[in-house]
PDB file of C-alpha atoms in Angstrom:
ATOM      1  CA  MET X  20     -29.894  32.121  19.775  1.00 62.00           C
ATOM      2  CA  GLY X  21     -27.789  29.978  21.198  1.00 70.00           C
ATOM      3  CA  ARG X  22     -30.280  27.453  22.642  1.00 75.00           C
ATOM      4  CA  TYR X  23     -31.736  27.959  18.947  1.00 71.00           C
ATOM      5  CA  VAL X  24     -28.966  26.617  17.613  1.00 75.00           C
ATOM      6  CA  VAL X  25     -28.383  23.469  19.880  1.00 80.00           C
ATOM      7  CA  ARG X  26     -31.853  22.276  19.059  1.00 80.00           C
ATOM      8  CA  ARG X  27     -31.308  22.896  15.513  1.00 78.00           C
ATOM      9  CA  LEU X  28     -28.505  20.731  15.628  1.00 81.00           C
ATOM     10  CA  LEU X  29     -30.066  17.881  17.815  1.00 84.00           C
ATOM     11  CA  GLN X  30     -32.977  18.039  15.517  1.00 83.00           C
ATOM     12  CA  MET X  31     -29.972  17.600  11.999  1.00 85.00           C
ATOM     13  CA  VAL X  32     -29.247  13.990  14.129  1.00 86.00           C
ATOM     14  CA  PRO X  33     -32.510  12.039  12.653  1.00 88.00           C
ATOM     15  CA  VAL X  34     -32.368  13.939   9.866  1.00 87.00           C
ATOM     16  CA  PHE X  35     -29.159  12.590   9.098  1.00 87.00           C
ATOM     17  CA  ILE X  36     -29.191   8.767   9.962  1.00 87.00           C
ATOM     18  CA  GLY X  37     -32.735   8.713   8.133  1.00 88.00           C
ATOM     19  CA  SER X  38     -31.276  10.192   5.320  1.00 87.00           C
ATOM     20  CA  THR X  39     -28.099   8.309   5.267  1.00 86.00           C
ATOM     21  CA  PHE X  40     -29.817   5.147   5.587  1.00 86.00           C
ATOM     22  CA  LEU X  41     -31.842   6.290   2.971  1.00 87.00           C
ATOM     23  CA  ILE X  42     -28.752   6.494   0.488  1.00 84.00           C
ATOM     24  CA  PHE X  43     -27.223   3.738   1.647  1.00 81.00           C
ATOM     25  CA  PHE X  44     -30.451   1.359   0.971  1.00 81.00           C
ATOM     26  CA  MET X  45     -30.905   2.732  -2.217  1.00 79.00           C
ATOM     27  CA  VAL X  46     -27.221   2.635  -3.686  1.00 75.00           C
ATOM     28  CA  TYR X  47     -26.915  -1.203  -2.525  1.00 70.00           C
ATOM     29  CA  ALA X  48     -29.902  -1.857  -3.920  1.00 66.00           C
ATOM     30  CA  LEU X  49     -28.709  -1.088  -6.918  1.00 64.00           C
ATOM     31  CA  GLY X  50     -27.315  -4.535  -7.428  1.00 61.00           C
ATOM     32  CA  ASP X  51     -24.580  -7.004  -6.283  1.00 63.00           C
ATOM     33  CA  PRO X  52     -20.874  -4.352  -5.290  1.00 67.00           C
ATOM     34  CA  VAL X  53     -18.763  -7.718  -5.796  1.00 67.00           C
ATOM     35  CA  ALA X  54     -20.071  -9.198  -9.477  1.00 63.00           C
ATOM     36  CA  ALA X  55     -19.747  -5.390  -9.952  1.00 61.00           C
ATOM     37  CA  LEU X  56     -16.280  -5.642  -9.366  1.00 65.00           C
ATOM     38  CA  PHE X  57     -15.392  -8.436 -11.114  1.00 65.00           C
ATOM     39  CA  GLY X  58     -16.937  -6.927 -14.665  1.00 63.00           C
ATOM     40  CA  ASP X  59     -18.119  -9.422 -17.215  1.00 62.00           C
ATOM     41  CA  LYS X  60     -15.990 -12.355 -15.479  1.00 69.00           C
ATOM     42  CA  ALA X  61     -18.343 -14.344 -13.050  1.00 67.00           C
ATOM     43  CA  PRO X  62     -16.285 -14.617  -9.555  1.00 67.00           C
ATOM     44  CA  ASP X  63     -15.179 -17.446  -8.104  1.00 69.00           C
ATOM     45  CA  PRO X  64     -17.400 -18.323  -5.192  1.00 73.00           C
ATOM     46  CA  ALA X  65     -14.742 -18.842  -2.764  1.00 75.00           C
ATOM     47  CA  THR X  66     -13.283 -15.276  -3.930  1.00 71.00           C
ATOM     48  CA  ALA X  67     -16.744 -13.504  -3.877  1.00 70.00           C
ATOM     49  CA  ALA X  68     -17.464 -14.818   0.007  1.00 75.00           C
ATOM     50  CA  ARG X  69     -14.359 -14.004   1.082  1.00 76.00           C
ATOM     51  CA  ILE X  70     -15.084 -10.501  -0.070  1.00 70.00           C
ATOM     52  CA  ARG X  71     -18.361  -9.932   1.000  1.00 71.00           C
ATOM     53  CA  GLN X  72     -17.338 -10.688   4.197  1.00 71.00           C
ATOM     54  CA  GLU X  73     -14.164  -8.545   4.047  1.00 69.00           C
ATOM     55  CA  LEU X  74     -16.678  -5.563   3.225  1.00 68.00           C
ATOM     56  CA  TYR X  75     -19.672  -7.115   5.689  1.00 67.00           C
ATOM     57  CA  LEU X  76     -22.110  -8.047   2.694  1.00 70.00           C
ATOM     58  CA  ASP X  77     -23.049 -10.882   4.225  1.00 71.00           C
ATOM     59  CA  GLU X  78     -24.844  -9.093   6.820  1.00 75.00           C
ATOM     60  CA  PRO X  79     -28.433  -7.826   7.230  1.00 76.00           C
ATOM     61  CA  LEU X  80     -28.712  -4.503   5.712  1.00 76.00           C
ATOM     62  CA  TRP X  81     -29.338  -2.681   9.217  1.00 78.00           C
ATOM     63  CA  LYS X  82     -25.951  -4.074  10.702  1.00 80.00           C
ATOM     64  CA  GLN X  83     -24.094  -3.029   7.098  1.00 80.00           C
ATOM     65  CA  TYR X  84     -25.548   0.553   8.071  1.00 83.00           C
ATOM     66  CA  GLY X  85     -24.448   0.305  11.558  1.00 84.00           C
ATOM     67  CA  HIS X  86     -20.687  -0.778  10.546  1.00 82.00           C
ATOM     68  CA  TYR X  87     -21.005   2.019   8.136  1.00 81.00           C
ATOM     69  CA  MET X  88     -21.661   4.532  11.138  1.00 84.00           C
ATOM     70  CA  GLY X  89     -19.235   3.296  13.214  1.00 85.00           C
ATOM     71  CA  GLN X  90     -16.760   3.954  10.504  1.00 82.00           C
ATOM     72  CA  ILE X  91     -17.710   7.258  10.011  1.00 83.00           C
ATOM     73  CA  LEU X  92     -17.638   7.971  13.081  1.00 81.00           C
ATOM     74  CA  SER X  93     -13.753   7.388  13.405  1.00 83.00           C
ATOM     75  CA  GLY X  94     -12.965   9.173   9.859  1.00 80.00           C
ATOM     76  CA  ASP X  95     -12.750   6.115   8.157  1.00 81.00           C
ATOM     77  CA  PHE X  96     -15.087   6.348   5.040  1.00 82.00           C
ATOM     78  CA  GLY X  97     -14.554   2.804   3.624  1.00 78.00           C
ATOM     79  CA  THR X  98     -12.087   1.812   0.625  1.00 78.00           C
ATOM     80  CA  ALA X  99     -12.824   2.108  -2.993  1.00 78.00           C
ATOM     81  CA  PHE X 100     -12.784  -0.964  -5.055  1.00 71.00           C
ATOM     82  CA  ASN X 101      -9.712   0.065  -6.668  1.00 72.00           C
ATOM     83  CA  GLY X 102      -7.928   0.048  -3.319  1.00 75.00           C
ATOM     84  CA  GLN X 103      -7.685   3.854  -2.611  1.00 82.00           C
ATOM     85  CA  PRO X 104      -9.433   4.766   0.425  1.00 86.00           C
ATOM     86  CA  VAL X 105     -12.241   6.861  -0.279  1.00 87.00           C
ATOM     87  CA  ILE X 106     -11.393   9.749   1.912  1.00 90.00           C
ATOM     88  CA  GLU X 107      -8.469  10.089   0.017  1.00 89.00           C
ATOM     89  CA  LEU X 108     -10.519  10.710  -3.189  1.00 89.00           C
ATOM     90  CA  MET X 109     -12.761  13.377  -1.178  1.00 90.00           C
ATOM     91  CA  ALA X 110      -9.710  15.103  -0.127  1.00 90.00           C
ATOM     92  CA  ASP X 111      -8.895  15.550  -4.018  1.00 89.00           C
ATOM     93  CA  ALA X 112     -12.416  16.005  -4.883  1.00 90.00           C
ATOM     94  CA  PHE X 113     -14.367  18.294  -2.538  1.00 91.00           C
ATOM     95  CA  PRO X 114     -11.469  21.166  -2.611  1.00 91.00           C
ATOM     96  CA  VAL X 115     -12.274  21.358  -6.439  1.00 92.00           C
ATOM     97  CA  THR X 116     -16.028  21.515  -6.017  1.00 91.00           C
ATOM     98  CA  LEU X 117     -15.718  24.013  -3.399  1.00 91.00           C
ATOM     99  CA  ARG X 118     -13.989  26.213  -5.297  1.00 92.00           C
ATOM    100  CA  LEU X 119     -16.112  25.605  -8.309  1.00 92.00           C
ATOM    101  CA  THR X 120     -19.529  26.116  -5.992  1.00 91.00           C
ATOM    102  CA  LEU X 121     -17.799  29.187  -4.764  1.00 92.00           C
ATOM    103  CA  VAL X 122     -17.524  30.811  -8.000  1.00 93.00           C
ATOM    104  CA  ALA X 123     -21.034  29.729  -9.242  1.00 93.00           C
ATOM    105  CA  ILE X 124     -22.310  31.257  -5.755  1.00 93.00           C
ATOM    106  CA  LEU X 125     -20.446  34.401  -6.097  1.00 93.00           C
ATOM    107  CA  PHE X 126     -21.961  35.083  -9.735  1.00 93.00           C
ATOM    108  CA  GLU X 127     -25.644  34.144  -8.703  1.00 91.00           C
ATOM    109  CA  ILE X 128     -24.971  36.538  -5.320  1.00 91.00           C
ATOM    110  CA  VAL X 129     -23.434  39.559  -7.646  1.00 92.00           C
ATOM    111  CA  ILE X 130     -25.235  39.154 -11.075  1.00 93.00           C
ATOM    112  CA  GLY X 131     -28.154  37.858  -9.913  1.00 92.00           C
ATOM    113  CA  ILE X 132     -29.373  39.876  -7.057  1.00 91.00           C
ATOM    114  CA  THR X 133     -28.396  43.008  -8.690  1.00 91.00           C
ATOM    115  CA  LEU X 134     -30.488  42.486 -11.804  1.00 92.00           C
ATOM    116  CA  GLY X 135     -33.057  41.486  -9.966  1.00 91.00           C
ATOM    117  CA  VAL X 136     -33.075  44.686  -7.739  1.00 89.00           C
ATOM    118  CA  LEU X 137     -32.850  46.752 -10.386  1.00 89.00           C
ATOM    119  CA  SER X 138     -35.686  44.838 -12.218  1.00 90.00           C
ATOM    120  CA  GLY X 139     -37.655  45.092  -9.381  1.00 88.00           C
ATOM    121  CA  LEU X 140     -36.944  48.840  -9.009  1.00 86.00           C
ATOM    122  CA  ARG X 141     -38.141  49.359 -12.587  1.00 86.00           C
ATOM    123  CA  ARG X 142     -41.213  46.829 -12.561  1.00 85.00           C
ATOM    124  CA  GLY X 143     -43.424  47.255 -16.040  1.00 82.00           C
ATOM    125  CA  ARG X 144     -40.354  48.940 -17.788  1.00 87.00           C
ATOM    126  CA  SER X 145     -38.263  47.919 -20.441  1.00 88.00           C
ATOM    127  CA  ALA X 146     -35.480  46.960 -18.498  1.00 86.00           C
ATOM    128  CA  ASP X 147     -37.956  44.559 -16.283  1.00 88.00           C
ATOM    129  CA  THR X 148     -38.912  43.041 -19.351  1.00 90.00           C
ATOM    130  CA  THR X 149     -35.805  42.365 -20.993  1.00 91.00           C
ATOM    131  CA  VAL X 150     -34.149  40.790 -17.611  1.00 91.00           C
ATOM    132  CA  LEU X 151     -37.745  38.413 -17.530  1.00 91.00           C
ATOM    133  CA  LEU X 152     -36.811  37.311 -21.177  1.00 93.00           C
ATOM    134  CA  LEU X 153     -33.151  36.956 -20.621  1.00 93.00           C
ATOM    135  CA  THR X 154     -33.933  34.755 -18.219  1.00 92.00           C
ATOM    136  CA  LEU X 155     -36.753  32.621 -18.987  1.00 92.00           C
ATOM    137  CA  ILE X 156     -34.514  31.687 -21.852  1.00 92.00           C
ATOM    138  CA  VAL X 157     -31.754  30.990 -19.411  1.00 91.00           C
ATOM    139  CA  VAL X 158     -34.186  28.990 -17.807  1.00 90.00           C
ATOM    140  CA  SER X 159     -34.858  27.154 -20.920  1.00 91.00           C
ATOM    141  CA  ILE X 160     -31.669  26.021 -22.300  1.00 90.00           C
ATOM    142  CA  PRO X 161     -30.153  23.195 -20.617  1.00 89.00           C
ATOM    143  CA  THR X 162     -26.714  22.902 -18.683  1.00 87.00           C
ATOM    144  CA  PHE X 163     -24.960  20.643 -20.950  1.00 87.00           C
ATOM    145  CA  VAL X 164     -26.238  22.752 -24.069  1.00 91.00           C
ATOM    146  CA  SER X 165     -25.188  26.185 -22.569  1.00 91.00           C
ATOM    147  CA  GLY X 166     -22.031  24.600 -21.407  1.00 91.00           C
ATOM    148  CA  TYR X 167     -20.680  23.201 -24.992  1.00 92.00           C
ATOM    149  CA  VAL X 168     -21.847  26.011 -26.302  1.00 93.00           C
ATOM    150  CA  LEU X 169     -19.973  28.800 -24.025  1.00 92.00           C
ATOM    151  CA  GLN X 170     -16.982  25.977 -23.864  1.00 92.00           C
ATOM    152  CA  TYR X 171     -17.024  26.774 -27.888  1.00 92.00           C
ATOM    153  CA  LEU X 172     -17.020  29.938 -28.225  1.00 92.00           C
ATOM    154  CA  PHE X 173     -14.880  31.366 -25.351  1.00 91.00           C
ATOM    155  CA  GLY X 174     -12.296  28.415 -25.479  1.00 87.00           C
ATOM    156  CA  VAL X 175     -12.464  27.464 -28.839  1.00 89.00           C
ATOM    157  CA  LYS X 176     -13.254  29.699 -31.124  1.00 89.00           C
ATOM    158  CA  TRP X 177     -12.195  33.062 -29.409  1.00 90.00           C
ATOM    159  CA  GLY X 178      -9.464  31.400 -27.326  1.00 86.00           C
ATOM    160  CA  ILE X 179     -10.098  33.936 -24.481  1.00 88.00           C
ATOM    161  CA  VAL X 180     -10.512  30.940 -21.754  1.00 87.00           C
ATOM    162  CA  SER X 181      -8.972  27.124 -21.701  1.00 86.00           C
ATOM    163  CA  PRO X 182     -11.444  24.963 -23.095  1.00 87.00           C
ATOM    164  CA  SER X 183     -10.739  22.593 -20.075  1.00 87.00           C
ATOM    165  CA  VAL X 184      -9.669  22.606 -16.555  1.00 89.00           C
ATOM    166  CA  SER X 185      -6.260  21.545 -15.419  1.00 87.00           C
ATOM    167  CA  PRO X 186      -5.750  19.218 -12.439  1.00 83.00           C
ATOM    168  CA  GLU X 187      -4.846  21.593 -10.159  1.00 84.00           C
ATOM    169  CA  ALA X 188      -8.334  23.449 -11.123  1.00 85.00           C
ATOM    170  CA  PRO X 189      -6.921  27.526 -10.263  1.00 88.00           C
ATOM    171  CA  PHE X 190      -9.590  29.915  -9.989  1.00 88.00           C
ATOM    172  CA  ASP X 191      -9.195  31.639 -12.953  1.00 87.00           C
ATOM    173  CA  GLU X 192      -9.850  28.473 -14.620  1.00 90.00           C
ATOM    174  CA  LEU X 193     -13.243  27.878 -13.220  1.00 91.00           C
ATOM    175  CA  LEU X 194     -14.759  31.342 -13.928  1.00 91.00           C
ATOM    176  CA  LEU X 195     -15.963  30.073 -17.188  1.00 92.00           C
ATOM    177  CA  PRO X 196     -17.212  26.879 -15.557  1.00 92.00           C
ATOM    178  CA  GLY X 197     -18.820  28.874 -12.870  1.00 92.00           C
ATOM    179  CA  ILE X 198     -20.381  30.515 -14.806  1.00 93.00           C
ATOM    180  CA  VAL X 199     -22.399  27.692 -16.970  1.00 92.00           C
ATOM    181  CA  LEU X 200     -23.105  25.719 -13.589  1.00 91.00           C
ATOM    182  CA  ALA X 201     -24.588  29.185 -12.413  1.00 91.00           C
ATOM    183  CA  LEU X 202     -26.529  29.968 -15.030  1.00 92.00           C
ATOM    184  CA  THR X 203     -29.929  28.590 -14.215  1.00 90.00           C
ATOM    185  CA  SER X 204     -29.688  29.073 -10.461  1.00 91.00           C
ATOM    186  CA  LEU X 205     -28.703  32.678 -11.364  1.00 92.00           C
ATOM    187  CA  ALA X 206     -31.972  33.128 -13.587  1.00 93.00           C
ATOM    188  CA  TYR X 207     -34.143  31.832 -10.599  1.00 93.00           C
ATOM    189  CA  VAL X 208     -32.059  34.510  -8.330  1.00 93.00           C
ATOM    190  CA  THR X 209     -32.780  37.739 -10.364  1.00 93.00           C
ATOM    191  CA  ARG X 210     -36.273  36.565 -10.839  1.00 92.00           C
ATOM    192  CA  LEU X 211     -36.905  35.875  -7.224  1.00 92.00           C
ATOM    193  CA  SER X 212     -35.237  38.862  -5.740  1.00 91.00           C
ATOM    194  CA  ARG X 213     -37.133  40.796  -8.576  1.00 91.00           C
ATOM    195  CA  THR X 214     -40.871  39.674  -7.146  1.00 90.00           C
ATOM    196  CA  SER X 215     -39.641  40.307  -3.925  1.00 89.00           C
ATOM    197  CA  ILE X 216     -38.620  43.746  -4.139  1.00 89.00           C
ATOM    198  CA  ALA X 217     -41.518  44.714  -6.419  1.00 86.00           C
ATOM    199  CA  GLU X 218     -43.677  43.135  -3.550  1.00 86.00           C
ATOM    200  CA  ASN X 219     -41.947  44.795  -1.037  1.00 84.00           C
ATOM    201  CA  SER X 220     -41.635  48.221  -2.423  1.00 83.00           C
ATOM    202  CA  ARG X 221     -45.387  48.937  -1.708  1.00 81.00           C
ATOM    203  CA  ALA X 222     -45.135  47.639   1.741  1.00 81.00           C
ATOM    204  CA  ASP X 223     -45.879  50.270   4.519  1.00 81.00           C
ATOM    205  CA  TYR X 224     -42.362  50.313   6.388  1.00 80.00           C
ATOM    206  CA  VAL X 225     -41.075  51.544   2.720  1.00 82.00           C
ATOM    207  CA  ARG X 226     -43.917  54.129   2.059  1.00 82.00           C
ATOM    208  CA  THR X 227     -43.070  55.288   6.099  1.00 83.00           C
ATOM    209  CA  ALA X 228     -39.518  55.493   5.248  1.00 82.00           C
ATOM    210  CA  VAL X 229     -39.975  57.633   2.266  1.00 81.00           C
ATOM    211  CA  ALA X 230     -42.175  60.067   4.266  1.00 83.00           C
ATOM    212  CA  LYS X 231     -39.766  60.563   6.246  1.00 82.00           C
ATOM    213  CA  GLY X 232     -37.592  62.158   3.646  1.00 82.00           C
ATOM    214  CA  LEU X 233     -34.925  59.649   3.935  1.00 81.00           C
ATOM    215  CA  PRO X 234     -32.735  59.570   1.049  1.00 83.00           C
ATOM    216  CA  HIS X 235     -33.548  56.612  -1.840  1.00 78.00           C
ATOM    217  CA  ARG X 236     -30.839  54.830  -1.586  1.00 81.00           C
ATOM    218  CA  ARG X 237     -31.083  54.286   2.022  1.00 83.00           C
ATOM    219  CA  VAL X 238     -34.369  52.999   1.866  1.00 82.00           C
ATOM    220  CA  VAL X 239     -33.674  50.649  -0.889  1.00 82.00           C
ATOM    221  CA  THR X 240     -30.495  49.033   0.905  1.00 79.00           C
ATOM    222  CA  ARG X 241     -31.392  49.483   4.679  1.00 78.00           C
ATOM    223  CA  HIS X 242     -34.925  48.739   4.773  1.00 77.00           C
ATOM    224  CA  LEU X 243     -36.012  47.261   1.170  1.00 82.00           C
ATOM    225  CA  LEU X 244     -33.252  44.765   0.095  1.00 82.00           C
ATOM    226  CA  ARG X 245     -32.521  43.557   3.745  1.00 78.00           C
ATOM    227  CA  ASN X 246     -36.325  42.137   4.053  1.00 79.00           C
ATOM    228  CA  SER X 247     -36.707  40.979  -0.003  1.00 83.00           C
ATOM    229  CA  LEU X 248     -33.390  38.837   0.690  1.00 83.00           C
ATOM    230  CA  ILE X 249     -35.005  36.337   2.813  1.00 83.00           C
ATOM    231  CA  PRO X 250     -36.242  34.307   0.052  1.00 85.00           C
ATOM    232  CA  VAL X 251     -33.497  34.412  -1.727  1.00 87.00           C
ATOM    233  CA  VAL X 252     -31.275  33.882   0.985  1.00 85.00           C
ATOM    234  CA  THR X 253     -33.071  30.585   1.373  1.00 84.00           C
ATOM    235  CA  PHE X 254     -32.832  29.524  -1.744  1.00 88.00           C
ATOM    236  CA  ILE X 255     -29.239  30.663  -2.479  1.00 87.00           C
ATOM    237  CA  GLY X 256     -28.662  28.697   0.904  1.00 83.00           C
ATOM    238  CA  THR X 257     -30.149  25.434  -0.355  1.00 81.00           C
ATOM    239  CA  ASP X 258     -28.560  25.692  -3.432  1.00 86.00           C
ATOM    240  CA  VAL X 259     -24.998  25.270  -2.190  1.00 84.00           C
ATOM    241  CA  GLY X 260     -25.634  21.700  -1.639  1.00 79.00           C
ATOM    242  CA  ALA X 261     -27.314  21.027  -4.947  1.00 81.00           C
ATOM    243  CA  LEU X 262     -24.548  23.164  -6.812  1.00 85.00           C
ATOM    244  CA  MET X 263     -22.089  20.331  -5.396  1.00 82.00           C
ATOM    245  CA  GLY X 264     -24.309  17.481  -6.015  1.00 76.00           C
ATOM    246  CA  GLY X 265     -25.579  18.738  -9.211  1.00 72.00           C
ATOM    247  CA  ALA X 266     -22.127  19.252 -11.054  1.00 82.00           C
ATOM    248  CA  ILE X 267     -21.665  16.364 -13.068  1.00 85.00           C
ATOM    249  CA  VAL X 268     -22.657  17.808 -16.075  1.00 87.00           C
ATOM    250  CA  THR X 269     -20.583  21.182 -15.528  1.00 90.00           C
ATOM    251  CA  GLU X 270     -17.673  18.863 -14.803  1.00 89.00           C
ATOM    252  CA  ARG X 271     -17.778  16.430 -17.325  1.00 88.00           C
ATOM    253  CA  ILE X 272     -17.635  18.847 -19.911  1.00 90.00           C
ATOM    254  CA  PHE X 273     -14.910  20.943 -18.470  1.00 91.00           C
ATOM    255  CA  ASN X 274     -13.073  18.105 -17.237  1.00 88.00           C
ATOM    256  CA  ILE X 275     -12.943  19.290 -13.846  1.00 89.00           C
ATOM    257  CA  HIS X 276     -11.624  15.722 -11.327  1.00 89.00           C
ATOM    258  CA  GLY X 277     -14.082  17.279  -8.258  1.00 89.00           C
ATOM    259  CA  VAL X 278     -17.334  15.611  -6.549  1.00 89.00           C
ATOM    260  CA  GLY X 279     -19.430  15.215 -10.079  1.00 86.00           C
ATOM    261  CA  PHE X 280     -16.576  13.521 -11.756  1.00 86.00           C
ATOM    262  CA  GLN X 281     -16.318  10.544  -8.770  1.00 88.00           C
ATOM    263  CA  LEU X 282     -20.196  10.419  -8.252  1.00 86.00           C
ATOM    264  CA  TYR X 283     -20.539   9.260 -11.774  1.00 85.00           C
ATOM    265  CA  GLN X 284     -17.405   7.264 -12.029  1.00 83.00           C
ATOM    266  CA  GLY X 285     -18.805   5.766  -8.797  1.00 83.00           C
ATOM    267  CA  VAL X 286     -22.396   5.017 -10.128  1.00 79.00           C
ATOM    268  CA  LEU X 287     -21.131   4.006 -13.847  1.00 79.00           C
ATOM    269  CA  ARG X 288     -18.889   1.126 -12.296  1.00 75.00           C
ATOM    270  CA  GLN X 289     -21.354   0.191  -8.914  1.00 75.00           C
ATOM    271  CA  ASN X 290     -18.641   1.538  -6.829  1.00 79.00           C
ATOM    272  CA  SER X 291     -20.938   1.643  -3.700  1.00 79.00           C
ATOM    273  CA  PRO X 292     -18.563   2.652  -1.106  1.00 81.00           C
ATOM    274  CA  THR X 293     -17.620   5.868  -3.098  1.00 86.00           C
ATOM    275  CA  VAL X 294     -21.109   6.543  -3.684  1.00 86.00           C
ATOM    276  CA  VAL X 295     -22.192   6.271  -0.094  1.00 86.00           C
ATOM    277  CA  GLY X 296     -19.487   8.165   1.214  1.00 88.00           C
ATOM    278  CA  PHE X 297     -19.531  11.488  -1.605  1.00 89.00           C
ATOM    279  CA  VAL X 298     -22.793  11.477  -1.093  1.00 87.00           C
ATOM    280  CA  THR X 299     -22.985  11.421   3.008  1.00 88.00           C
ATOM    281  CA  ILE X 300     -21.140  14.038   3.253  1.00 89.00           C
ATOM    282  CA  LEU X 301     -23.294  15.903   0.517  1.00 88.00           C
ATOM    283  CA  VAL X 302     -26.180  15.692   3.083  1.00 88.00           C
ATOM    284  CA  ILE X 303     -23.978  17.151   6.257  1.00 87.00           C
ATOM    285  CA  VAL X 304     -23.272  20.570   3.522  1.00 87.00           C
ATOM    286  CA  PHE X 305     -27.135  20.448   3.353  1.00 85.00           C
ATOM    287  CA  LEU X 306     -27.810  20.220   6.736  1.00 86.00           C
ATOM    288  CA  LEU X 307     -25.449  23.147   7.587  1.00 86.00           C
ATOM    289  CA  ALA X 308     -26.465  25.462   4.738  1.00 84.00           C
ATOM    290  CA  ASN X 309     -29.357  25.275   6.364  1.00 82.00           C
ATOM    291  CA  LEU X 310     -28.504  25.751   9.561  1.00 82.00           C
ATOM    292  CA  PHE X 311     -26.765  29.072   8.718  1.00 82.00           C
ATOM    293  CA  VAL X 312     -29.440  30.150   6.324  1.00 81.00           C
ATOM    294  CA  ASP X 313     -31.862  30.207   9.626  1.00 78.00           C
ATOM    295  CA  LEU X 314     -29.029  31.859  11.401  1.00 78.00           C
ATOM    296  CA  LEU X 315     -29.368  34.535   8.767  1.00 77.00           C
ATOM    297  CA  TYR X 316     -33.044  35.232   9.158  1.00 74.00           C
ATOM    298  CA  ALA X 317     -32.132  37.431  12.266  1.00 67.00           C
ATOM    299  CA  VAL X 318     -29.459  39.310  10.804  1.00 69.00           C
ATOM    300  CA  LEU X 319     -31.542  40.314   7.783  1.00 67.00           C
ATOM    301  CA  ASP X 320     -34.709  41.067   9.510  1.00 65.00           C
ATOM    302  CA  PRO X 321     -34.618  42.639  13.228  1.00 60.00           C
ATOM    303  CA  ARG X 322     -38.398  41.057  13.667  1.00 62.00           C
ATOM    304  CA  ILE X 323     -37.514  37.414  13.581  1.00 60.00           C
ATOM    305  CA  ARG X 324     -36.144  36.375  17.411  1.00 54.00           C
ATOM    306  CA  TYR X 325     -35.406  32.617  18.299  1.00 51.00           C
ATOM    307  CA  ALA X 326     -36.675  31.766  21.898  1.00 46.00           C
TER     308      ALA X 326
END
């Protein structure tokens, strides 16, 4: 197992370099950051040249990327155009989005897997049909529609929760945004769990366990569920990074100043250092989540062994 972890970590290095270079190239290819810094006003040529020199924008792209990677290795993610270090923006934004993502993931795991297991064990019955219909409806509704509807019902009309989140973003205020963020993924987790349970329930090892006279609960939890969770764990693991990076709509609806808010502001103002810095961290999150998922395979399925 240790050799496998080391090998996977070494494989992550070229993936990280390739991903960050593509991001760096695409972000800085969107336009001139110096022109965006001055807005509609035409910058003074001497001032623009000095800023480009300070930001290494007068160097070839590969040299700019090399300088940026050197800064990252030293813990410096650059400075936003407003003069604030990007790492300070990260320190404010990432804890909020991490809490929001944690709430969404918990809803996916608890509600999604539970509904999927119940539906898979009752395949073809009315409960199964109802779950499939509800998940199809949830998948068909865009996030901005479900977000505004739930915000109006629970926050404005019924007053159960606050319609917007305070700057501190405590967990109790993130419950409704977490549900909105998790709705689509929750539907996919439910359908994926249901399909996996239904397929594995006819496997030989399940029939053998039943023939031995094992209790139904033990057959489901010890044998059927563990093997059926492998595709679900794969989806949830990759969904962690997707939720963190894709929370722009949810954070805008509930006025959450997290990663999505900072990325939206960075793209809107062409604040390249902010966008590249935040996306670089999201790449690391994706890579670590995939590594964690790979390690969970051996826990869930004892037949899997890593040389």
